[in-house]
PDB file of C-alpha atoms in Angstrom:
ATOM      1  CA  UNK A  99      71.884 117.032 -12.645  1.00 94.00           C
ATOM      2  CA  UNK A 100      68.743 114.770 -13.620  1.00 94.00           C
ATOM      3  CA  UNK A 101      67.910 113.412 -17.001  1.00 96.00           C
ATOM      4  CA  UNK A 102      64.424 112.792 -18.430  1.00 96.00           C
ATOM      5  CA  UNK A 103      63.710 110.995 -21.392  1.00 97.00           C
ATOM      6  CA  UNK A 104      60.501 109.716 -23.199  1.00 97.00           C
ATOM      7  CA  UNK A 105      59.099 108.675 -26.754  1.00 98.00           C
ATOM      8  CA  UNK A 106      55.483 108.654 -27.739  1.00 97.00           C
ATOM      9  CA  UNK A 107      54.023 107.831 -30.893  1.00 98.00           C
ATOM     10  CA  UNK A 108      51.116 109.842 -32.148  1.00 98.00           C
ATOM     11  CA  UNK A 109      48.308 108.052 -34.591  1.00 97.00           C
ATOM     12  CA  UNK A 110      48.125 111.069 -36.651  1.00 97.00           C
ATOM     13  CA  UNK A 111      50.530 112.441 -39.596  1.00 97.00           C
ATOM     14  CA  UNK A 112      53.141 114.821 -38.969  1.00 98.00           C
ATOM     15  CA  UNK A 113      51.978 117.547 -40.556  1.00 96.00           C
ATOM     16  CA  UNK A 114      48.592 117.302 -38.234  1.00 96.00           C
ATOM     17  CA  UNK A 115      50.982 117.017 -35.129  1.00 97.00           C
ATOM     18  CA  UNK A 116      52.669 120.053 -36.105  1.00 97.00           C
ATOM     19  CA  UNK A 117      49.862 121.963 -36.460  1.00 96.00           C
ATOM     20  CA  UNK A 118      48.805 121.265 -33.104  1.00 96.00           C
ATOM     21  CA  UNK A 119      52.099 121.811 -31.510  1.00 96.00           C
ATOM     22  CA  UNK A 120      52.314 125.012 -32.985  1.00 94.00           C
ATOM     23  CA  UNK A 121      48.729 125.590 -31.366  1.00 94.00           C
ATOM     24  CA  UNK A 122      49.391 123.458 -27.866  1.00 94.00           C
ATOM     25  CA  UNK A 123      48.248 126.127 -25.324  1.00 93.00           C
ATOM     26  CA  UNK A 124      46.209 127.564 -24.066  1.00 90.00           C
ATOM     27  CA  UNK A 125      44.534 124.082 -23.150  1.00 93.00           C
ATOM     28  CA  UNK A 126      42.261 122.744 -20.299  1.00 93.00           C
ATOM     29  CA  UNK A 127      45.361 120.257 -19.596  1.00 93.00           C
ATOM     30  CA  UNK A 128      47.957 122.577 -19.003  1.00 89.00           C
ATOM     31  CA  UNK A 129      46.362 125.486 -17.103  1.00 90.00           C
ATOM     32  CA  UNK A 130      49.467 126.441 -15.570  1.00 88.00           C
ATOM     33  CA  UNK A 131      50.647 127.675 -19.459  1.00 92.00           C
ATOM     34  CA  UNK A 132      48.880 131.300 -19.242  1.00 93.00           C
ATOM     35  CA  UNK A 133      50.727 133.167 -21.760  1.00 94.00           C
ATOM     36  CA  UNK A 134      52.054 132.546 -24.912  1.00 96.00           C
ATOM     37  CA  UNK A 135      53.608 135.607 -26.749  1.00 97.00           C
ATOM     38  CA  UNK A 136      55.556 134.848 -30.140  1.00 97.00           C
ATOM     39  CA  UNK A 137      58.607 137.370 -30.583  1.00 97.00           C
ATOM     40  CA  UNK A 138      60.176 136.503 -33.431  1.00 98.00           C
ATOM     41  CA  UNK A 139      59.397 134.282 -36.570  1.00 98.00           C
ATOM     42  CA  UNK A 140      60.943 133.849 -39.933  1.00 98.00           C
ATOM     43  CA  UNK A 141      61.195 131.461 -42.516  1.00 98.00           C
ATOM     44  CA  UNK A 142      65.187 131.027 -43.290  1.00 98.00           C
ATOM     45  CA  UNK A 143      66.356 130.689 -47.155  1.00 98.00           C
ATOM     46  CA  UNK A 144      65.857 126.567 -46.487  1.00 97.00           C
ATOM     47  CA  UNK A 145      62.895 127.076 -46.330  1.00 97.00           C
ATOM     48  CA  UNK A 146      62.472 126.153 -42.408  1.00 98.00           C
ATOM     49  CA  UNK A 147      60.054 127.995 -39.992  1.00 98.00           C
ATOM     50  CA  UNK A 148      62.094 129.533 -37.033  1.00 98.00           C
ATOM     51  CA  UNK A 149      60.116 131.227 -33.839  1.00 98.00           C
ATOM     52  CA  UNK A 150      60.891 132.653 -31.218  1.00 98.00           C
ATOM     53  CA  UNK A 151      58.405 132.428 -28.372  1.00 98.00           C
ATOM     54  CA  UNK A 152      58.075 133.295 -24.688  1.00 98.00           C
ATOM     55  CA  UNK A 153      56.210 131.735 -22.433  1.00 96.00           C
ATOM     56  CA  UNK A 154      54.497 132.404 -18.859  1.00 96.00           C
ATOM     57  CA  UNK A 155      53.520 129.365 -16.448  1.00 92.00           C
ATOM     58  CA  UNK A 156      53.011 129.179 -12.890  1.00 86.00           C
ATOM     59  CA  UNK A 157      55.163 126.335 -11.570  1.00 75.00           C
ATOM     60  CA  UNK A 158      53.193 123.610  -9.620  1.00 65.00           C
ATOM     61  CA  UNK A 159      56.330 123.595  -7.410  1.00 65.00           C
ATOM     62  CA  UNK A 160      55.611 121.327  -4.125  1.00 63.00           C
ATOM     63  CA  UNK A 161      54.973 123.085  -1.287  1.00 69.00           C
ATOM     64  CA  UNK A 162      58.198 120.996   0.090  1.00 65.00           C
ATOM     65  CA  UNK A 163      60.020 122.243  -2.754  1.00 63.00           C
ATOM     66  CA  UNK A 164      59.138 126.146  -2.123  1.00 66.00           C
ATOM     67  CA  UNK A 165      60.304 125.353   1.344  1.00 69.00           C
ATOM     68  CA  UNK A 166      63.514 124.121   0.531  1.00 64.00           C
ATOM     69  CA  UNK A 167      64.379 126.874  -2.063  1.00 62.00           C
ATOM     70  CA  UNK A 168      62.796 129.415   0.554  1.00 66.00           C
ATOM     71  CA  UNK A 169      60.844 131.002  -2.246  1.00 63.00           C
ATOM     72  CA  UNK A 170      56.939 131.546  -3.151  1.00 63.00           C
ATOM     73  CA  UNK A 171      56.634 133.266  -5.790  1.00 65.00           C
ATOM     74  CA  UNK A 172      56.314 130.114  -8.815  1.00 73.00           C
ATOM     75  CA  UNK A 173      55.090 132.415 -11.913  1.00 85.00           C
ATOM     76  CA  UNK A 174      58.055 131.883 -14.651  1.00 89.00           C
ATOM     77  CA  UNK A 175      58.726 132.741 -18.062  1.00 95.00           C
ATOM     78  CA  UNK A 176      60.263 130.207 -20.277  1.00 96.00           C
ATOM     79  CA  UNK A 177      61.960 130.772 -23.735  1.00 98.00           C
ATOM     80  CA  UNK A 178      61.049 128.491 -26.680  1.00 98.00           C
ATOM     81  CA  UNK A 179      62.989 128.272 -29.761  1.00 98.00           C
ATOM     82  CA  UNK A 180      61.773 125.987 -32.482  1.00 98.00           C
ATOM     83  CA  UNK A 181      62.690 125.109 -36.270  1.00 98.00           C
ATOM     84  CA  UNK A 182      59.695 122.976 -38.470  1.00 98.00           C
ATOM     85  CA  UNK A 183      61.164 121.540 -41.284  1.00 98.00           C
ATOM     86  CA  UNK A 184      58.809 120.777 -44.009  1.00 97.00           C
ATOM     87  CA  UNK A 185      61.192 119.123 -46.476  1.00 97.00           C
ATOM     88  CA  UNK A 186      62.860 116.618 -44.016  1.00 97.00           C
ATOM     89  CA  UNK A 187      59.494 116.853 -42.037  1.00 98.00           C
ATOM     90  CA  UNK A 188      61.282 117.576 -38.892  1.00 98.00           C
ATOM     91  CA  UNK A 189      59.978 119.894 -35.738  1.00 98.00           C
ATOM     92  CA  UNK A 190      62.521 120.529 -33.433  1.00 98.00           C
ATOM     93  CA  UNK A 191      61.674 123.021 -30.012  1.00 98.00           C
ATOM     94  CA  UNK A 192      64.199 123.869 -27.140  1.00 98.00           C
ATOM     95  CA  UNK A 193      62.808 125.313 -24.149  1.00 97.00           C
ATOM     96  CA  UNK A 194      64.772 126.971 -20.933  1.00 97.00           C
ATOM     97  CA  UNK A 195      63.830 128.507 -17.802  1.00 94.00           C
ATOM     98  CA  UNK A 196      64.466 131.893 -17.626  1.00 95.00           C
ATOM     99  CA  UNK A 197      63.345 133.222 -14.165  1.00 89.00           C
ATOM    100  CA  UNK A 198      65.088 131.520 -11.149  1.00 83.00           C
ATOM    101  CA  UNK A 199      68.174 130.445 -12.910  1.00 88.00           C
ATOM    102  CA  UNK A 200      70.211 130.996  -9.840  1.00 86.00           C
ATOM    103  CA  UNK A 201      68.327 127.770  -7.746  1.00 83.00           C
ATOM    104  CA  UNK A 202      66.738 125.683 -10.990  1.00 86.00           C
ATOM    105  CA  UNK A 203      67.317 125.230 -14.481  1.00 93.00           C
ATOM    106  CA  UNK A 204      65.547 122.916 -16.956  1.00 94.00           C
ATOM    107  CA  UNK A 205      66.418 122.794 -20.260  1.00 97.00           C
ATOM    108  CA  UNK A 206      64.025 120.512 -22.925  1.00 97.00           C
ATOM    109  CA  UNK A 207      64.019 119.228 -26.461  1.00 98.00           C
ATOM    110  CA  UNK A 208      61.184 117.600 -28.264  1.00 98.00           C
ATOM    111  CA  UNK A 209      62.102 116.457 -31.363  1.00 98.00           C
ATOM    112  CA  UNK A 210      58.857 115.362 -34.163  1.00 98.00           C
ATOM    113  CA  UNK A 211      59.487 112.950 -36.999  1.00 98.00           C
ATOM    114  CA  UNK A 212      57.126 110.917 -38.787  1.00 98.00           C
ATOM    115  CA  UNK A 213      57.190 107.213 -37.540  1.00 98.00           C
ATOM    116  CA  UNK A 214      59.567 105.301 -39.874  1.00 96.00           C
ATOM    117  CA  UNK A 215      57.279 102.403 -40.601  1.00 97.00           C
ATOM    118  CA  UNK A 216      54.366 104.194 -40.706  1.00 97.00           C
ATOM    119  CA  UNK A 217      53.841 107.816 -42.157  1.00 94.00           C
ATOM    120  CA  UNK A 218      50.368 107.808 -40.830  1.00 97.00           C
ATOM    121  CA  UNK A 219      51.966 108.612 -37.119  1.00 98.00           C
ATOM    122  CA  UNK A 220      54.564 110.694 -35.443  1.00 98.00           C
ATOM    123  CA  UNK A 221      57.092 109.788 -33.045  1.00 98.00           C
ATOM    124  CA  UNK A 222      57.762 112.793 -30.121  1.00 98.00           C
ATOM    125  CA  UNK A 223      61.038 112.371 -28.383  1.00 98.00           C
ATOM    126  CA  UNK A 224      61.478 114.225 -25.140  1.00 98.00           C
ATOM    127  CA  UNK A 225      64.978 115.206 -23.106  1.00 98.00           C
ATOM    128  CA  UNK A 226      64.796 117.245 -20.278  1.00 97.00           C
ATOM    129  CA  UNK A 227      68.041 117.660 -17.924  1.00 97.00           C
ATOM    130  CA  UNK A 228      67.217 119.241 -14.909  1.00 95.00           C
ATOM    131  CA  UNK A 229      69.748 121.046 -12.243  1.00 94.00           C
ATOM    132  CA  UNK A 230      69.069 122.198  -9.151  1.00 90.00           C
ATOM    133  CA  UNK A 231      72.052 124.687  -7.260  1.00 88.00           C
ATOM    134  CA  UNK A 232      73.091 126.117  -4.364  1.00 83.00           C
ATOM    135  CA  UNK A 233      70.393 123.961  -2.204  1.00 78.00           C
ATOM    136  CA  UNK A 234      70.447 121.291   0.105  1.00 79.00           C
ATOM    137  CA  UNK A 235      69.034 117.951  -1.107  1.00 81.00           C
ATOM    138  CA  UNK A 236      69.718 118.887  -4.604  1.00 87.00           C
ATOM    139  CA  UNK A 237      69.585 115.133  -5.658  1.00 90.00           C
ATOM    140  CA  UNK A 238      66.354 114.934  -4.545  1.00 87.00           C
ATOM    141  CA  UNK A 239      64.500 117.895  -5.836  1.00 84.00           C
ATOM    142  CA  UNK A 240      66.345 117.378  -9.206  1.00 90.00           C
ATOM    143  CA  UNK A 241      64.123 113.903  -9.202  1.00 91.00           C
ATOM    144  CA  UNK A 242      61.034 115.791  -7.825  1.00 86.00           C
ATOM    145  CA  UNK A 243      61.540 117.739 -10.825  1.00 86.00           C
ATOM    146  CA  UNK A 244      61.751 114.806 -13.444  1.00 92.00           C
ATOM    147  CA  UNK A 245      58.714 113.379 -12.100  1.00 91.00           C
ATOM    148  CA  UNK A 246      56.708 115.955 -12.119  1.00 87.00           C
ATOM    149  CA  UNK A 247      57.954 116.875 -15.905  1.00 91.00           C
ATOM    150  CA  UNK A 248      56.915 113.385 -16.562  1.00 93.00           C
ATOM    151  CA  UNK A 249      53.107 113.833 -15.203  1.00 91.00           C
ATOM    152  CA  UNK A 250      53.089 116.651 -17.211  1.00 90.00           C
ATOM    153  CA  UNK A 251      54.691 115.173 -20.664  1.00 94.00           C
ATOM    154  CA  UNK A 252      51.280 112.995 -20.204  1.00 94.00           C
ATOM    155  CA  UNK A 253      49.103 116.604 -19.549  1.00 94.00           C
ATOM    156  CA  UNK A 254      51.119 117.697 -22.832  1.00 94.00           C
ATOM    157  CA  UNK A 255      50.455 114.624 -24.919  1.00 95.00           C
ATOM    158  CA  UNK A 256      46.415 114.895 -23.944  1.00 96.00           C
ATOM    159  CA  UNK A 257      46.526 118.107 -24.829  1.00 95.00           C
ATOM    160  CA  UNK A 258      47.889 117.397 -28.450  1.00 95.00           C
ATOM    161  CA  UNK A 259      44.967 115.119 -29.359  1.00 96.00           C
ATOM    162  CA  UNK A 260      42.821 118.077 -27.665  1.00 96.00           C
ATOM    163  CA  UNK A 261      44.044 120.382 -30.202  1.00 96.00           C
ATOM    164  CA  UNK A 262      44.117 117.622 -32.589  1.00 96.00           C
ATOM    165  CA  UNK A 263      40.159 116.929 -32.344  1.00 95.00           C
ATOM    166  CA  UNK A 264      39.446 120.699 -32.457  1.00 94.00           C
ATOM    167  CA  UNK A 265      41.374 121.025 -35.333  1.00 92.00           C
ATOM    168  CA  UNK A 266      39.670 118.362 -36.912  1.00 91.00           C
ATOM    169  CA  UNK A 267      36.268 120.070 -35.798  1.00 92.00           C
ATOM    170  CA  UNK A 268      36.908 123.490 -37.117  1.00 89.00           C
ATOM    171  CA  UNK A 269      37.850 121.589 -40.259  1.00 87.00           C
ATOM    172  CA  UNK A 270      34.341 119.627 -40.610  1.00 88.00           C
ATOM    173  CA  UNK A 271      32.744 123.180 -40.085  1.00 88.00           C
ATOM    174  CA  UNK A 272      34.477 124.709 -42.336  1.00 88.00           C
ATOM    175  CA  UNK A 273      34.069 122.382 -44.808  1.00 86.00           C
ATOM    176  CA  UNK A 274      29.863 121.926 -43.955  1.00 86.00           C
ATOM    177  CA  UNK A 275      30.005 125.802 -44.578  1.00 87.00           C
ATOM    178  CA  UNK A 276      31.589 125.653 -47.811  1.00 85.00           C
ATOM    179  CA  UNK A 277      29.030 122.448 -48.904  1.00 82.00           C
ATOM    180  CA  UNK A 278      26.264 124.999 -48.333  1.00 83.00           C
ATOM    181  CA  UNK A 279      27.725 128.484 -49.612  1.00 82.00           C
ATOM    182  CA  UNK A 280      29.074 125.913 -52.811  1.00 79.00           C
ATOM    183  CA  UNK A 281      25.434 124.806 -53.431  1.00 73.00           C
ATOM    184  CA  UNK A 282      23.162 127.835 -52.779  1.00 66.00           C
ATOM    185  CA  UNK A 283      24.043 129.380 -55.790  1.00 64.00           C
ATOM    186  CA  UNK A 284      24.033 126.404 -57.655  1.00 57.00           C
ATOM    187  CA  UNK A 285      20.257 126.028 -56.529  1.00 57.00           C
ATOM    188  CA  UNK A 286      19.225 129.698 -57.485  1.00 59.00           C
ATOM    189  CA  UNK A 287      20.892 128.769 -60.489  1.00 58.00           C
ATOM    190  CA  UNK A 288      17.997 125.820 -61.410  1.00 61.00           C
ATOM    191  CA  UNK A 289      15.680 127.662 -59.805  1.00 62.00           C
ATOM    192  CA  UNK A 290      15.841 130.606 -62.195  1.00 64.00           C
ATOM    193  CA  UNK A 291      15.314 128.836 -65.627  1.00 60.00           C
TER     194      UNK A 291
END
């Protein structure tokens, strides 16, 4: 069993973090996420936001790796369970393999707060503990794993200040359209005296 851990801090609010976690994939960092299919979400009598998502990725396993674990095939679906808080501004999300379970598992939690000095950031802790069974050189691929979760915890954080930007832009355009649609009735309106 391997253990991966990292912290990032975010310049942007939580609430803005959220938003784009909620809205990570698809992005142009994380091809291998291809499908993202939401089967359950509630809001519990807290007041908290629970879903239920599953998700499809093709594993960039190295060809070393497929050798070892004699197989191919690297498409895998992945359940997601998260909980947003608004009150206590918390965003908690568990993920788990759920296709070869028999040779790999890797479980993760990110955890979102708002940074406690600073409200105008958010601070993303990661945990990922990954097991590898019934292979030789277990040890090893376990850390072929981590590293290759960390490269793509950096892939994931890019791709929140993706979303993050387009956010913002679909924001701006929103708000140009309402500017206009706000004042071109406000001009016919001096026009017509």
């Amino acid at each position: 069993m391997k253990i991966w851990t990292s912290e990032h801090v975010f310049n942007h609010p939580w609430e803005t973090v959220t938003k784009a976690a909620m809205q990570k994939y698809p992005n142009p960092m994380n091809p291998n996420v291809f499908g993202v299919d939401v089967l359950d979400r509630d809001v519990d009598r807290h007041g908290r936001l629970h879903s239920n998502r599953l998700l499809s990725a093709e594993w960039g396993l190295p060809s070393i790796v497929k050798s070892i674990i004699g197989n191919t095939r690297t498409c895998t679906y992945i359940q997601e369970h998260s909980v947003v808080d608004p009150k206590e501004k918390t965003f908690e999300l568990q993920s788990s393999n759920i296709t070869f379970t028999n040779l790999v598992s890797v479980d993760e939690r990110l955890t979102y707060k708002p940074h406690p000095e600073d409200p105008a950031k958010t601070i993303l802790t990661q945990e990922a503990i990954i097991s590898v069974k019934g292979v030789s050189l277990s040890s090893y691929l376990e850390g072929v794993m981590a590293s290759t979760i960390s490269t793509n915890a950096g892939k994931g954080r890019e791709a929140m200040e993706w979303v993050i930007r387009r956010l913002n832009v679909e924001i701006e355009e929103l708000a140009a359209t309402a500017r206009v649609t706000m004042r071109t009735p406000m001009a016919a309106a001096v026009t017509e005296k």
